Amino acid sequence: MFQNGINHEGITALAESLVYNKNLKVINLNDNTFTAKGAISMAKSIEHLDKLEVINFGDCLVKSEGAEALADTLKNGVPALKELYLAFGEINSLAAVKIVESLYGKAMEKLDFNGNCLGEDGIEEVKGTLEAADQLDILGSLSDDEGDDEEDDDDDDEYEDVDEDEEDEEGTTIKDPALEVKGTAIIPKKENTQVSYTVEEFLTFPTADKLLGIGNDRADKFSNHLKDKQSDVESVIKVFMNVAIVMDSKRPKVIEAIHECTDAILGQFLKDNDTKMDVVLNTILVHMGLIKSEDKIKPIADLSGILVTLAYVCKQEYFPVKLKNILTVFIAKPHPALNRCVEARDQLLSALYT
């Protein structure tokens, strides 16, 4: 039903009918006029379409608000999605990043954001987020991006012309804590604020900033998240992996946060599952891609964070000697995934041999 000139009222009515088509695989509403209202209605309706593979809302003016609603839906729904088209929708960079984060864990093949309002910084953020999830190859061209919608094309519009007669006398000082001097211009001072996140939001799409955003009691929060899953090796190891992959050796606060959370995740778990060490090790190695599994588990592309974090873990009292010895054998073996992060592997081997 593309290019039918359907407005948000028609889109809302159509959305209500989609709820009953559980076997729907493709929705192509390209070049209609959703606006945010229609996009929000559509987002609510497609949440439980488990077989839906293609969503084409390109050139539909879904707006940033509509894109954010769609991101909320995709985060926990539409598991079979492969292609998402949101070109020319007047979507800003913040909403675009939320969309990208909502696709984590999906077997995506195509993502079209062309013709939106990302701006240069937004484009880099979208690409960086996709690259961190090993999904950069799904992103289509961004050659028609309209630029940041908050930027003004004419720099002169940001400043009024000032008559020389009206300039402050030399030596006049402006004292305003909300301003700072950058080069020869006075610009608003950016507040150093920390966005708050829950453990669940972090696990949906892990980043270092999200880990810090959980708060200083993050270790307790991870413990509470896993309190009923201590016998579930797969769940616990997956949480550990998600924490370890955001390791950033240049950020001391991130390192400290990862160590705190790792102790909370693995400390009691390894003590309680002493008889399951073979299963624990196998699960770790499967997620690292060092051994194969019958289950379809996508191995982590960049093992640097995992290796560096394991270098810390293997020195802790709760880490069994048996596990340490067997892990040494696998890490010492040549492997393409390990060869891509030699420095991190050497760091782990050094810790294991100590």
PDB file of C-alpha atoms in Angstrom, residues 28-139:
ATOM      1  CA  ASN A  28       5.398  -1.713   2.789  1.00  0.00           C
ATOM      2  CA  LEU A  29       3.781   1.680   3.395  1.00  0.00           C
ATOM      3  CA  ASN A  30       6.475   3.704   1.651  1.00  0.00           C
ATOM      4  CA  ASP A  31       5.632   7.292   0.692  1.00  0.00           C
ATOM      5  CA  ASN A  32       2.569   7.854   2.855  1.00  0.00           C
ATOM      6  CA  THR A  33       2.105  10.503   5.546  1.00  0.00           C
ATOM      7  CA  PHE A  34       2.385   8.867   8.964  1.00  0.00           C
ATOM      8  CA  THR A  35       3.515  11.807  11.087  1.00  0.00           C
ATOM      9  CA  ALA A  36       4.396  10.924  14.678  1.00  0.00           C
ATOM     10  CA  LYS A  37       0.789  10.057  15.513  1.00  0.00           C
ATOM     11  CA  GLY A  38       0.513   7.414  12.818  1.00  0.00           C
ATOM     12  CA  ALA A  39       3.977   6.024  13.559  1.00  0.00           C
ATOM     13  CA  ILE A  40       3.157   5.612  17.252  1.00  0.00           C
ATOM     14  CA  SER A  41      -0.051   3.751  16.401  1.00  0.00           C
ATOM     15  CA  MET A  42       1.801   1.514  13.965  1.00  0.00           C
ATOM     16  CA  ALA A  43       4.542   0.796  16.504  1.00  0.00           C
ATOM     17  CA  LYS A  44       1.998  -0.435  19.033  1.00  0.00           C
ATOM     18  CA  SER A  45       0.314  -2.694  16.484  1.00  0.00           C
ATOM     19  CA  ILE A  46       3.360  -4.533  15.145  1.00  0.00           C
ATOM     20  CA  GLU A  47       4.841  -5.479  18.516  1.00  0.00           C
ATOM     21  CA  HIS A  48       3.492  -9.026  18.461  1.00  0.00           C
ATOM     22  CA  LEU A  49       3.962  -9.761  14.751  1.00  0.00           C
ATOM     23  CA  ASP A  50       6.570 -12.439  15.365  1.00  0.00           C
ATOM     24  CA  LYS A  51       6.936 -13.395  11.688  1.00  0.00           C
ATOM     25  CA  LEU A  52       7.387  -9.869  10.354  1.00  0.00           C
ATOM     26  CA  GLU A  53      10.648  -9.646   8.352  1.00  0.00           C
ATOM     27  CA  VAL A  54      10.434  -6.371   6.392  1.00  0.00           C
ATOM     28  CA  ILE A  55       9.221  -2.944   7.532  1.00  0.00           C
ATOM     29  CA  ASN A  56       9.230  -0.169   4.933  1.00  0.00           C
ATOM     30  CA  PHE A  57       8.210   3.165   6.416  1.00  0.00           C
ATOM     31  CA  GLY A  58      10.485   5.144   4.097  1.00  0.00           C
ATOM     32  CA  ASP A  59       9.412   8.658   3.058  1.00  0.00           C
ATOM     33  CA  CYS A  60       6.563   8.522   5.574  1.00  0.00           C
ATOM     34  CA  LEU A  61       7.514  11.418   7.876  1.00  0.00           C
ATOM     35  CA  VAL A  62       7.497   9.194  10.930  1.00  0.00           C
ATOM     36  CA  LYS A  63       9.391  11.978  12.773  1.00  0.00           C
ATOM     37  CA  SER A  64      11.754  11.483  15.693  1.00  0.00           C
ATOM     38  CA  GLU A  65       8.938  10.826  18.164  1.00  0.00           C
ATOM     39  CA  GLY A  66       7.505   8.122  15.941  1.00  0.00           C
ATOM     40  CA  ALA A  67      10.939   6.547  15.461  1.00  0.00           C
ATOM     41  CA  GLU A  68      11.469   6.403  19.225  1.00  0.00           C
ATOM     42  CA  ALA A  69       8.116   4.644  19.643  1.00  0.00           C
ATOM     43  CA  LEU A  70       9.160   2.171  16.970  1.00  0.00           C
ATOM     44  CA  ALA A  71      12.461   1.601  18.782  1.00  0.00           C
ATOM     45  CA  ASP A  72      10.603   0.767  21.998  1.00  0.00           C
ATOM     46  CA  THR A  73       8.608  -1.836  20.105  1.00  0.00           C
ATOM     47  CA  LEU A  74      11.579  -3.379  18.290  1.00  0.00           C
ATOM     48  CA  LYS A  75      13.587  -3.659  21.501  1.00  0.00           C
ATOM     49  CA  ASN A  76      11.441  -6.543  22.740  1.00  0.00           C
ATOM     50  CA  GLY A  77       9.276  -7.422  19.738  1.00  0.00           C
ATOM     51  CA  VAL A  78       9.366  -8.339  16.030  1.00  0.00           C
ATOM     52  CA  PRO A  79      12.094 -10.984  16.519  1.00  0.00           C
ATOM     53  CA  ALA A  80      12.214 -12.063  12.852  1.00  0.00           C
ATOM     54  CA  LEU A  81      12.925  -8.585  11.480  1.00  0.00           C
ATOM     55  CA  LYS A  82      15.580  -8.496   8.730  1.00  0.00           C
ATOM     56  CA  GLU A  83      15.017  -5.222   6.855  1.00  0.00           C
ATOM     57  CA  LEU A  84      14.007  -1.788   8.149  1.00  0.00           C
ATOM     58  CA  TYR A  85      13.497   1.234   5.883  1.00  0.00           C
ATOM     59  CA  LEU A  86      13.107   4.654   7.535  1.00  0.00           C
ATOM     60  CA  ALA A  87      14.503   6.999   4.877  1.00  0.00           C
ATOM     61  CA  PHE A  88      13.353  10.634   4.618  1.00  0.00           C
ATOM     62  CA  GLY A  89      11.403  10.591   7.864  1.00  0.00           C
ATOM     63  CA  GLU A  90      12.763  13.769   9.514  1.00  0.00           C
ATOM     64  CA  ILE A  91      14.394  11.597  12.191  1.00  0.00           C
ATOM     65  CA  ASN A  92      17.113  13.101  14.376  1.00  0.00           C
ATOM     66  CA  SER A  93      20.296  11.396  15.552  1.00  0.00           C
ATOM     67  CA  LEU A  94      18.998  10.590  19.053  1.00  0.00           C
ATOM     68  CA  ALA A  95      16.015   8.684  17.677  1.00  0.00           C
ATOM     69  CA  ALA A  96      18.193   6.988  15.048  1.00  0.00           C
ATOM     70  CA  VAL A  97      20.582   5.662  17.698  1.00  0.00           C
ATOM     71  CA  LYS A  98      17.631   4.325  19.694  1.00  0.00           C
ATOM     72  CA  ILE A  99      16.469   2.471  16.592  1.00  0.00           C
ATOM     73  CA  VAL A 100      19.947   0.988  16.114  1.00  0.00           C
ATOM     74  CA  GLU A 101      20.122  -0.115  19.746  1.00  0.00           C
ATOM     75  CA  SER A 102      16.715  -1.771  19.461  1.00  0.00           C
ATOM     76  CA  LEU A 103      18.028  -4.027  16.668  1.00  0.00           C
ATOM     77  CA  TYR A 104      20.657  -5.673  18.878  1.00  0.00           C
ATOM     78  CA  GLY A 105      20.346  -9.447  18.684  1.00  0.00           C
ATOM     79  CA  LYS A 106      18.247  -9.448  15.510  1.00  0.00           C
ATOM     80  CA  ALA A 107      19.516 -11.073  12.288  1.00  0.00           C
ATOM     81  CA  MET A 108      19.354  -7.799  10.373  1.00  0.00           C
ATOM     82  CA  GLU A 109      20.303  -7.551   6.708  1.00  0.00           C
ATOM     83  CA  LYS A 110      19.348  -3.981   5.770  1.00  0.00           C
ATOM     84  CA  LEU A 111      18.848  -0.631   7.553  1.00  0.00           C
ATOM     85  CA  ASP A 112      18.003   2.515   5.569  1.00  0.00           C
ATOM     86  CA  PHE A 113      18.309   5.897   7.334  1.00  0.00           C
ATOM     87  CA  ASN A 114      19.100   8.011   4.275  1.00  0.00           C
ATOM     88  CA  GLY A 115      17.633  11.499   3.966  1.00  0.00           C
ATOM     89  CA  ASN A 116      17.068  12.097   7.676  1.00  0.00           C
ATOM     90  CA  CYS A 117      18.473  14.737  10.035  1.00  0.00           C
ATOM     91  CA  LEU A 118      21.438  12.994  11.636  1.00  0.00           C
ATOM     92  CA  GLY A 119      24.233  15.460  10.956  1.00  0.00           C
ATOM     93  CA  GLU A 120      27.909  14.526  10.787  1.00  0.00           C
ATOM     94  CA  ASP A 121      28.172  13.686  14.486  1.00  0.00           C
ATOM     95  CA  GLY A 122      24.936  11.702  14.375  1.00  0.00           C
ATOM     96  CA  ILE A 123      26.119   9.680  11.397  1.00  0.00           C
ATOM     97  CA  GLU A 124      29.325   8.807  13.242  1.00  0.00           C
ATOM     98  CA  GLU A 125      27.340   7.816  16.336  1.00  0.00           C
ATOM     99  CA  VAL A 126      24.999   5.582  14.331  1.00  0.00           C
ATOM    100  CA  LYS A 127      27.926   3.941  12.555  1.00  0.00           C
ATOM    101  CA  GLY A 128      29.835   3.501  15.799  1.00  0.00           C
ATOM    102  CA  THR A 129      26.876   1.884  17.524  1.00  0.00           C
ATOM    103  CA  LEU A 130      26.361  -0.504  14.636  1.00  0.00           C
ATOM    104  CA  GLU A 131      30.068  -1.306  14.490  1.00  0.00           C
ATOM    105  CA  ALA A 132      30.108  -2.122  18.202  1.00  0.00           C
ATOM    106  CA  ALA A 133      27.386  -4.685  17.532  1.00  0.00           C
ATOM    107  CA  ASP A 134      29.174  -6.024  14.448  1.00  0.00           C
ATOM    108  CA  GLN A 135      26.273  -4.816  12.250  1.00  0.00           C
ATOM    109  CA  LEU A 136      27.827  -1.939  10.303  1.00  0.00           C
ATOM    110  CA  ASP A 137      27.425  -3.831   7.030  1.00  0.00           C
ATOM    111  CA  ILE A 138      23.609  -3.561   7.200  1.00  0.00           C
ATOM    112  CA  LEU A 139      23.620   0.259   6.965  1.00  0.00           C
TER     113      LEU A 139
END
